[in-house]
Coordinates of C-alpha atoms and ligand atoms in Angstrom, one line a residue:
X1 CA 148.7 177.2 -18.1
X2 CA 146.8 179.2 -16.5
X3 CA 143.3 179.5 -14.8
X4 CA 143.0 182.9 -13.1
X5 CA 140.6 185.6 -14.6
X6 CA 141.9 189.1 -15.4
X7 CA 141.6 191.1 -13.0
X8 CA 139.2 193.3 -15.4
X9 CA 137.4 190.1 -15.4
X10 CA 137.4 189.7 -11.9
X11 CA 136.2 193.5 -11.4
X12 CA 133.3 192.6 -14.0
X13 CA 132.5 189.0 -12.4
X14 CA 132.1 191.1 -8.4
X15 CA 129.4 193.7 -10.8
X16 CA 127.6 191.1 -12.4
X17 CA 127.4 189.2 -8.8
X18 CA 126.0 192.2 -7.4
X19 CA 123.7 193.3 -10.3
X20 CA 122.3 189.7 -10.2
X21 CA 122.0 190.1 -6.1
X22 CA 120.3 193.6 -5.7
X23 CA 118.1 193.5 -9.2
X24 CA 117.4 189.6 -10.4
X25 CA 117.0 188.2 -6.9
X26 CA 114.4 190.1 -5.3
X27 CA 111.9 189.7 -8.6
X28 CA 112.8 186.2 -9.5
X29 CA 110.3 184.1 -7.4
X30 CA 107.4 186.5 -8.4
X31 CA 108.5 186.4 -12.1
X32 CA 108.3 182.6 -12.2
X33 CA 104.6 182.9 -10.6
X34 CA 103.3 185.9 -13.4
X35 CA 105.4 184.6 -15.9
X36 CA 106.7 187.6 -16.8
X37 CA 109.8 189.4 -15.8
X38 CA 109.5 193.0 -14.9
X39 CA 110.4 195.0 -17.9
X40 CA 112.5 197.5 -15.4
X41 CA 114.8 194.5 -14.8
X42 CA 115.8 194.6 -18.9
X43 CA 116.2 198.4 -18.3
X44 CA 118.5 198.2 -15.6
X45 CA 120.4 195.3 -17.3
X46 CA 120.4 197.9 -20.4
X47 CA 121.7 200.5 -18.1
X48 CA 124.7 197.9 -17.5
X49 CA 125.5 197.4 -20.8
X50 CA 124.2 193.4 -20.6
X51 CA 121.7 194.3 -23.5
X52 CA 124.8 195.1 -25.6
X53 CA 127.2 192.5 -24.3
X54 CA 128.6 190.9 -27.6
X55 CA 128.8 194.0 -29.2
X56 CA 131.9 196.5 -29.2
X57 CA 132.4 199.9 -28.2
X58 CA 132.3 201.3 -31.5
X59 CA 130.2 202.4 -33.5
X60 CA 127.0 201.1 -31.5
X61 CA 127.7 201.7 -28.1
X62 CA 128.3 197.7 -26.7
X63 CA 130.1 197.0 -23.5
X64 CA 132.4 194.6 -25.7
X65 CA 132.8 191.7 -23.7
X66 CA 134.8 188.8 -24.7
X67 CA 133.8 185.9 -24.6
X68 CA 135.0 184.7 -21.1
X69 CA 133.5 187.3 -19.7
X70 CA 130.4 187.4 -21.4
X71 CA 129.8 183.5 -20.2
X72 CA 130.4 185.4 -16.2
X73 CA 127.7 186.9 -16.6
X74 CA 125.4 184.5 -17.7
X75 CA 126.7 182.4 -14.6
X76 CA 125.9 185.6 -12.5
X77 CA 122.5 186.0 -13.9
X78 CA 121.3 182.0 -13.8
X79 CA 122.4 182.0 -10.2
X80 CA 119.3 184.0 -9.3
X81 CA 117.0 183.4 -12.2
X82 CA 117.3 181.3 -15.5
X83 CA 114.6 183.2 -17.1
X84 CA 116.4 185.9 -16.8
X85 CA 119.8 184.5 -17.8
X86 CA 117.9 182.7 -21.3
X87 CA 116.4 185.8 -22.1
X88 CA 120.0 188.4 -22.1
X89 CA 121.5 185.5 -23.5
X90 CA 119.0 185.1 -26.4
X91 CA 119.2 188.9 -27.2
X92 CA 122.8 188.7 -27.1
X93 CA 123.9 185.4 -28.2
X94 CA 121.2 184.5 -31.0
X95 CA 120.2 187.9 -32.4
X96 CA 122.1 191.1 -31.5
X97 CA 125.6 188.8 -32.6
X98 CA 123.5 187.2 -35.6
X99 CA 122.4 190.9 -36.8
X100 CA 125.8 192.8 -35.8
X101 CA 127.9 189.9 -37.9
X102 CA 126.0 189.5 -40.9
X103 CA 123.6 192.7 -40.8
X104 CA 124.3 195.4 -43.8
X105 CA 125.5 198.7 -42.8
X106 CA 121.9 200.1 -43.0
X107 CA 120.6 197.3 -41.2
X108 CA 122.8 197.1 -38.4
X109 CA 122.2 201.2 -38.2
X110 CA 118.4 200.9 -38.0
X111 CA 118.6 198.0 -35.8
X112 CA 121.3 197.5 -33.5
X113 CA 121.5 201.1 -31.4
X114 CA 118.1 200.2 -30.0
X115 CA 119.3 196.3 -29.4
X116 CA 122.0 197.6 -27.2
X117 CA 119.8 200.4 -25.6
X118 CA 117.4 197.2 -24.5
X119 CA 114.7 199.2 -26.1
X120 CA 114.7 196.4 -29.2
X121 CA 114.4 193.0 -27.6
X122 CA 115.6 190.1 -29.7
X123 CA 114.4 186.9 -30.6
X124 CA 115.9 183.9 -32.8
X125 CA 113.1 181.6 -34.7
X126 CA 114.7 178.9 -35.9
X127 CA 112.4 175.9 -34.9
X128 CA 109.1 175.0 -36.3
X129 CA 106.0 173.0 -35.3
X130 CA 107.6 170.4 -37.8
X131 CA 111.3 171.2 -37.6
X132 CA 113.2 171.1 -34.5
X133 CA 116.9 169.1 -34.5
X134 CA 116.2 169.5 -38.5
X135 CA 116.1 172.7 -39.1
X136 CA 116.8 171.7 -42.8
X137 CA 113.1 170.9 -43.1
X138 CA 111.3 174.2 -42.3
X139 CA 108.9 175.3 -44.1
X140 CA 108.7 179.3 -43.6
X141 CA 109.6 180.2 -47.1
X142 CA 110.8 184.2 -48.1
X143 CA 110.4 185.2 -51.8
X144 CA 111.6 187.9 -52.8
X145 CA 109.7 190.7 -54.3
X146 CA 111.1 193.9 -55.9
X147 CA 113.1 195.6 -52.8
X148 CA 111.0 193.2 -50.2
X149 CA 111.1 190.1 -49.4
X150 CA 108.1 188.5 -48.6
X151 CA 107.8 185.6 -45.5
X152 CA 105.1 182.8 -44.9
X153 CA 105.2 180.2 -42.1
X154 CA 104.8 179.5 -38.4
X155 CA 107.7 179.4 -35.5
X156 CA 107.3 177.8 -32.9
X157 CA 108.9 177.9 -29.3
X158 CA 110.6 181.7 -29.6
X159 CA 112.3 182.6 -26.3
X160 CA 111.7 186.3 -25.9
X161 CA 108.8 186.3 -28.6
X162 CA 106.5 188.2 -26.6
X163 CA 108.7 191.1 -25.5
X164 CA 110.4 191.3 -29.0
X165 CA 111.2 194.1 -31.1
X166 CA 113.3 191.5 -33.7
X167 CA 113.3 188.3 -34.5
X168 CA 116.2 186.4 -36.4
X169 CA 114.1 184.9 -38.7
X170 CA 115.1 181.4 -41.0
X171 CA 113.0 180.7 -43.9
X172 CA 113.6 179.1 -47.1
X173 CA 114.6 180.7 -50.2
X174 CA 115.0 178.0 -52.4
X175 CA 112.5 175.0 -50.7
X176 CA 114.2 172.8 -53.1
X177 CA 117.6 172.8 -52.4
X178 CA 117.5 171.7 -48.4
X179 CA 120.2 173.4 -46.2
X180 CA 121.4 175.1 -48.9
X181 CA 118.4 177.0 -49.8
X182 CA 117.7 178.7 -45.9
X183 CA 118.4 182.4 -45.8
X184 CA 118.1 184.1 -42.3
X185 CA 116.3 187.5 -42.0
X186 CA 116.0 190.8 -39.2
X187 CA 111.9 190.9 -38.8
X188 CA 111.6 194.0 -36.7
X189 CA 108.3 193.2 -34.6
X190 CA 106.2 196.2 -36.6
X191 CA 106.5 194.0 -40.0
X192 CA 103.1 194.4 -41.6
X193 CA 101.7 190.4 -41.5
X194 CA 103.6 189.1 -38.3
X195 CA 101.5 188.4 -35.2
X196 CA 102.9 186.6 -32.4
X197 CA 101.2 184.0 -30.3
X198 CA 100.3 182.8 -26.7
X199 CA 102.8 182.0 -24.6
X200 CA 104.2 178.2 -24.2
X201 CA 102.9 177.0 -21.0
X202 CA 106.4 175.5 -19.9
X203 CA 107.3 173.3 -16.8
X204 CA 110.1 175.8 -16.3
X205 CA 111.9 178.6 -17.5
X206 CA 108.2 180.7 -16.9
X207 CA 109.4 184.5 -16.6
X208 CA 111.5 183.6 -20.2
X209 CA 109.1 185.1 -22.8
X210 CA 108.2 181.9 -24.9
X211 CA 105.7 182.2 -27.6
X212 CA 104.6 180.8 -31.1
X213 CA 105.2 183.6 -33.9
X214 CA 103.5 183.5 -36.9
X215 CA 104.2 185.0 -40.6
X216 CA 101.3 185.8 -42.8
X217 CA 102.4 187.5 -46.0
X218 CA 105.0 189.3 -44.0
X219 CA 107.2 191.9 -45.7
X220 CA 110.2 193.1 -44.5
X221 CA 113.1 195.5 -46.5
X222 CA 115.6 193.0 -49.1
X223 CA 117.9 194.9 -46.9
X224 CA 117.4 192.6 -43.7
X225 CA 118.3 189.7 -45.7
X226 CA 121.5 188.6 -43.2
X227 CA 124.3 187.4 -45.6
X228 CA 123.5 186.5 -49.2
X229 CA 120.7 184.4 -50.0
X230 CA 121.5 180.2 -49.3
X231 CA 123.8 181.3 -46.0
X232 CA 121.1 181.1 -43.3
X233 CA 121.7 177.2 -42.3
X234 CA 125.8 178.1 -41.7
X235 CA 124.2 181.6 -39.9
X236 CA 122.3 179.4 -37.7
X237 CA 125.3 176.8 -37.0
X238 CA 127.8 179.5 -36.4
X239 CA 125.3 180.9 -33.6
X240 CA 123.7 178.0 -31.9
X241 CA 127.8 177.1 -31.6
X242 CA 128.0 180.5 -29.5
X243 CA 124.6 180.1 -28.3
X244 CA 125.6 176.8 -26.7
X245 CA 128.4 178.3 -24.6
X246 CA 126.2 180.8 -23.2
X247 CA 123.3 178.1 -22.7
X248 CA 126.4 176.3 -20.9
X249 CA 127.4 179.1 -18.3
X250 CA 123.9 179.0 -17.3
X251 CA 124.1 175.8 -16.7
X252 CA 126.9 176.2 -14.5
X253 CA 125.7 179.4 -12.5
X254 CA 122.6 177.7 -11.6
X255 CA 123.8 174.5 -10.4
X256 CA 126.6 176.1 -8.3
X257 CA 123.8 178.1 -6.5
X258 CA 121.7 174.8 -6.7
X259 CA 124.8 173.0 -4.4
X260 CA 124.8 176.2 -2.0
X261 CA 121.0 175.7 -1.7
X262 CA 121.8 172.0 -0.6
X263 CA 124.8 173.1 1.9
X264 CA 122.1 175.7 3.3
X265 CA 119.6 173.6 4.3
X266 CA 121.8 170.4 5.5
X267 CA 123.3 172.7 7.9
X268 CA 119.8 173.7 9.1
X269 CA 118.0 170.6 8.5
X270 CA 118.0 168.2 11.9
X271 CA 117.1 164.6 12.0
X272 CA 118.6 161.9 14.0
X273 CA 119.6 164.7 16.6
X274 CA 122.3 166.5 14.6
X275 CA 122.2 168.2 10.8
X276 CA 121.5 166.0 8.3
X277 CA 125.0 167.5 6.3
X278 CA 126.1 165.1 9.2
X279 CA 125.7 162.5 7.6
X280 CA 128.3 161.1 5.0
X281 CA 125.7 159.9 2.4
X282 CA 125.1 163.9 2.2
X283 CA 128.2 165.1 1.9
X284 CA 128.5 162.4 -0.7
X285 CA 125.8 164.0 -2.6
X286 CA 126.6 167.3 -2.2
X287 CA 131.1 166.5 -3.0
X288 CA 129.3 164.6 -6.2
X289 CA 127.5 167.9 -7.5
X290 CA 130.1 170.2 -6.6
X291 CA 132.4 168.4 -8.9
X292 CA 130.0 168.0 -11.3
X293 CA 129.5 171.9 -11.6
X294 CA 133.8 172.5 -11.5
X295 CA 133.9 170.1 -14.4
X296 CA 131.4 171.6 -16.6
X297 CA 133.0 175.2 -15.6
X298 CA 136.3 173.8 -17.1
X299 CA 134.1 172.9 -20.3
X300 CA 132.6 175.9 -20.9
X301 CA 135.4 178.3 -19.7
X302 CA 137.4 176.7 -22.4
X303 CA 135.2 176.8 -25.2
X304 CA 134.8 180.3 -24.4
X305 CA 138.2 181.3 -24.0
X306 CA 138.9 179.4 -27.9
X307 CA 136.3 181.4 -29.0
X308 CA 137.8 184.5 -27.6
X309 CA 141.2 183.3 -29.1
X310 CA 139.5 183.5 -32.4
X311 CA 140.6 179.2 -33.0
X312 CA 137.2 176.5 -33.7
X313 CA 135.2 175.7 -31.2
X314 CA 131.9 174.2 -32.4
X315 CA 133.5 170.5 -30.9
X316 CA 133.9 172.2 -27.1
X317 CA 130.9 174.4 -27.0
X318 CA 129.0 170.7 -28.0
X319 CA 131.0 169.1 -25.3
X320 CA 130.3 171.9 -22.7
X321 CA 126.5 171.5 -23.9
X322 CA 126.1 168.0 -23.2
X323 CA 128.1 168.0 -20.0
X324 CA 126.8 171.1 -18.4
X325 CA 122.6 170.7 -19.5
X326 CA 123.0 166.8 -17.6
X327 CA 124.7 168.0 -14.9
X328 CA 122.4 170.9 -14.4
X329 CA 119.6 168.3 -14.5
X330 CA 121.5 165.5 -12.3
X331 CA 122.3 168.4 -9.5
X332 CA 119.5 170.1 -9.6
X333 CA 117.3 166.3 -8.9
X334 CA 120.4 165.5 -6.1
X335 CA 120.1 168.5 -4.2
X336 CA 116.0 168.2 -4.7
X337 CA 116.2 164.9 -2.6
X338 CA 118.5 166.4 0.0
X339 CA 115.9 168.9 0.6
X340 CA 113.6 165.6 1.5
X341 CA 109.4 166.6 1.5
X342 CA 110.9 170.2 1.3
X343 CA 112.2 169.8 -1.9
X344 CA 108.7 168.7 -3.6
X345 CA 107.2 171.7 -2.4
X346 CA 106.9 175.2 -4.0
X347 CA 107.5 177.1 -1.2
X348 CA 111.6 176.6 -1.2
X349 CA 113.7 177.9 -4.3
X350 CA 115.0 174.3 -5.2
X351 CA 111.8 173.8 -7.2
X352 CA 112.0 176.8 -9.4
X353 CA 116.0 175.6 -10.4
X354 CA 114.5 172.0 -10.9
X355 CA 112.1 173.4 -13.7
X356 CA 114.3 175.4 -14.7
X357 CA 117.2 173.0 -15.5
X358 CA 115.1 170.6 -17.2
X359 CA 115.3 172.9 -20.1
X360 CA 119.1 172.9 -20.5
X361 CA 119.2 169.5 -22.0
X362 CA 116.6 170.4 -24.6
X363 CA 116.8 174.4 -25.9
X364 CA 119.7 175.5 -28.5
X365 CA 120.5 171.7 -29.7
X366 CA 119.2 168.2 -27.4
X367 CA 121.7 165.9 -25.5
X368 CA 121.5 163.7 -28.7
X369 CA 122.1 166.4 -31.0
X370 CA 125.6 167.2 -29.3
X371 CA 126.3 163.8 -29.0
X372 CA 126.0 164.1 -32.7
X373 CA 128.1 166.7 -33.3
X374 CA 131.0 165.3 -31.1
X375 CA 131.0 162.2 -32.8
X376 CA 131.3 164.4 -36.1
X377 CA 134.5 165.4 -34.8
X378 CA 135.7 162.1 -33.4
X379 CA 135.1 160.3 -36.9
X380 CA 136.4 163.0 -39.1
X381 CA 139.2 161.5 -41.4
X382 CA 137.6 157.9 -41.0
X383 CA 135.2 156.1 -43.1
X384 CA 132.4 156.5 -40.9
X385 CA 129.9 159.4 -42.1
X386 CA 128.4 160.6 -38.7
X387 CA 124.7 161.5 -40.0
X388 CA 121.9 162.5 -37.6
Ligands
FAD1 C1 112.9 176.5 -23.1 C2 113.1 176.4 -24.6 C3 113.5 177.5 -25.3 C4 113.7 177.5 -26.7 N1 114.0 178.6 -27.4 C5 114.1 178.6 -28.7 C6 114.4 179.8 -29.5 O1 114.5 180.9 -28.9 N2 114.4 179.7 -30.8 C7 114.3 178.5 -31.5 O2 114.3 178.5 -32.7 N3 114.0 177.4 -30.8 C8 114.0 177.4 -29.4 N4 113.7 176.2 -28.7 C9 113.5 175.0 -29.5 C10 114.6 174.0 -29.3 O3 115.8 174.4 -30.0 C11 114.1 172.6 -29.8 O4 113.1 172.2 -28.8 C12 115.2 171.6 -29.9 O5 116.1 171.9 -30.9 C13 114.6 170.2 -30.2 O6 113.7 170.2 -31.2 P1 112.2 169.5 -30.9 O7 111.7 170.1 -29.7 O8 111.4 169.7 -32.2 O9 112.5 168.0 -30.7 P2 112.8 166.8 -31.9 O10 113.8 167.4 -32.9 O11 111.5 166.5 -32.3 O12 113.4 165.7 -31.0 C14 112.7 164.9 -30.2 C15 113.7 163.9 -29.6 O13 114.3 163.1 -30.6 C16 115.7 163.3 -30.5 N5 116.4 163.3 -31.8 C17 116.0 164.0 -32.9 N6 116.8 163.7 -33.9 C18 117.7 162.8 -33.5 C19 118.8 162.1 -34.1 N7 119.1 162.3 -35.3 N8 119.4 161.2 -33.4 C20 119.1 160.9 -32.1 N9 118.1 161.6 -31.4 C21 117.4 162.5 -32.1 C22 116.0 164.6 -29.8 O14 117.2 164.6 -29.1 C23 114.8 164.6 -28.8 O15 115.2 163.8 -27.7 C24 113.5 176.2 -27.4 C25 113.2 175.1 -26.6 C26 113.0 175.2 -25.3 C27 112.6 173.9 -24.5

């Protein structure tokens, strides 16, 4: 067995650090106050490669990472800002990977080059107003006419909807037959009939671009149908599963920050005539978290690296989902009360993470929803049918 990282990996993980450092740091606090992020950052995390992470070398011009690696960055990114983290990850994980793998030729051509260049943002509407852990409910429908197809329905909470030059659309194709009737689509942003709307107002998560989008009569080429007509529900299982990696390593990336935020100030922090670290209820706190945020690492480095190995993973990245969003959440509140009166006010970092990590237990598939899927797993071969 072994732990190590290559040292390519290693050399990557130092770059990604550094990117995060000099570029994500400096704008994040102002991000989460406009709630926005500074469309330069994307263009220097384009000039990285990050905008074409999951994609290879050839023919498009991706930086190719594997998995591993891929989930380092992420880390990297979510130490400084989550917004930032969800929105390379959603580009990357939900709708560069969804278009490169089950794009046509023509498609993938006319779409991915400016994916990868970070000049085509993308976005991944799966949920609705009225489908959210169901996504076999939705009721965006796509008929198809001639060589169009032709999409009604609203979206609802699409990260990266207002910077977006595609969306990873899922709409029904036959309303009748349930999961087996969802198709999933490329929308480039200039579709005649799609408008998007405000932005959520969130708790957290506020430079991440999060808006309703909404599908009036909206035709698109047959051509960006992705995979045949009936695939979209396995389309959108195969990439929440990868999705919930990434969602994972950001998880992780901010909570290890998150604990060094909590060693910081109970150095600094005096009471009772010496640094409130001092005391062993602290360090308890702080030894809890940081074993916490090794635990959920383990998690999601090995659902990464069976992904990478080409084996299933749908079982571990659900595991690494439910562990890592809690323990972003139970860290994240720890290290809040170690911070005291400081903690509840918005003019130290801990507050942004807080918000912030509330999310990971909800976005790409709840707490519940994993729960779900693990249990799937446990019961398979039995007599119990796991159902949600
Ligand atoms: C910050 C953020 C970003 C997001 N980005 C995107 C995006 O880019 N694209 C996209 O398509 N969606 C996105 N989402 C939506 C997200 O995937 C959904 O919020 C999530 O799947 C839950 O759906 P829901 O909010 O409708 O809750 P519901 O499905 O209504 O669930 C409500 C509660 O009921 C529980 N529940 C539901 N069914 C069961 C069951 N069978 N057993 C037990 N408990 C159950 C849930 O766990 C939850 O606690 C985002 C959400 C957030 C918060």
């Amino acid at each position: 067995m072994d732990f190590s990282l290559t040292s390519e990996q290693e050399m990557l993980q130092k770059m990604f650090r550094e990117f995060a450092t000099k570029e994500v740091a400096k704008v994040a606090e102002k991000a989460d106050k406009e709630e926005a992020l500074p469309p330069r950052l994307l263009k220097r995390a384009a000039s990285q490669g990050f905008m074409g992470a999951v994609v290879p070398e050839e023919p498009y011009g991706g930086a190719g990472l594997d998995v591993v690696t891929f989930t380092l960055l992420l880390e990297a990114l979510a130490a400084e800002c989550a917004s930032t983290a969800l929105t390379i990850h959603v580009h990357n994980s939900l709708a560069l990977r969804s278009i490169y793998r089950h794009g046509t030729d023509a498609t993938k051509d006319a779409l991915v080059p400016g994916m990868v260049a970070g000049e085509r943002i993308g976005a991944f509407a799966l949920t609705e107003p009225g489908a959210g852990s169901d996504p076999t409910h939705l009721r965006t429908t796509a008929v198809r006419q001639g060589d169009e197809y032709v999409l009604n329905g609203a979206k609802t909470w699409v990260s990266n909807g207002g910077i977006a030059g595609v969306f990873v659309v899922f709409a029904a194709t036959d309303p009748a037959a349930g999961a087996r009737g969802l198709s999933a689509f490329a929308v480039p942003a200039e579709a005649p009939g799609l408008t998007v709307g405000g932005r959520e107002k969130t708790l957290g998560l506020n430079a991440a671009s999060i808006h309703r989008i909404y599908l009036n009569d909206c035709r698109i080429p047959a051509d960006y149908l992705l995979g045949a007509e009936g695939d979209g529900y396995k389309i959108a299982l195969e990439t929440l599963d990868f999705g919930r990696v990434g969602i994972s390593a950001a998880a992780v990336g901010l909570a290890r920050r998150v604990v060094e935020l909590g060693v910081k100030f109970a150095s600094e922090r005096v009471q009772f005539g010496a640094p409130i670290g001092a005391k062993q209820a602290i360090q308890g706190y702080l030894a809890d978290c940081v074993t916490e945020v090794a635990a959920a690492e383990g998690l999601v480095h090995r659902a990464a690296w069976l992904a990478d190995q080409g084996q299933p993973f749908t079982q571990e990245a659900s595991m690494a989902k439910l562990f890592a969003g809690r323990m972003a959440g139970n860290v994240t509140n720890k290290v809040l009360q170690v911070h005291g009166g400081c903690g509840y006010v918005m003019d130290y970092p801990i507050q942004r993470y807080y918000r912030d990590a509330r999310a990971l237990e909800i976005v790409e598939g709840t707490t519940q929803i994993q729960q779900i899927v693990i249990a799937g797993g446990l019961f398979a071969g039995t007599n119990v049918k796991v159902r949600p």
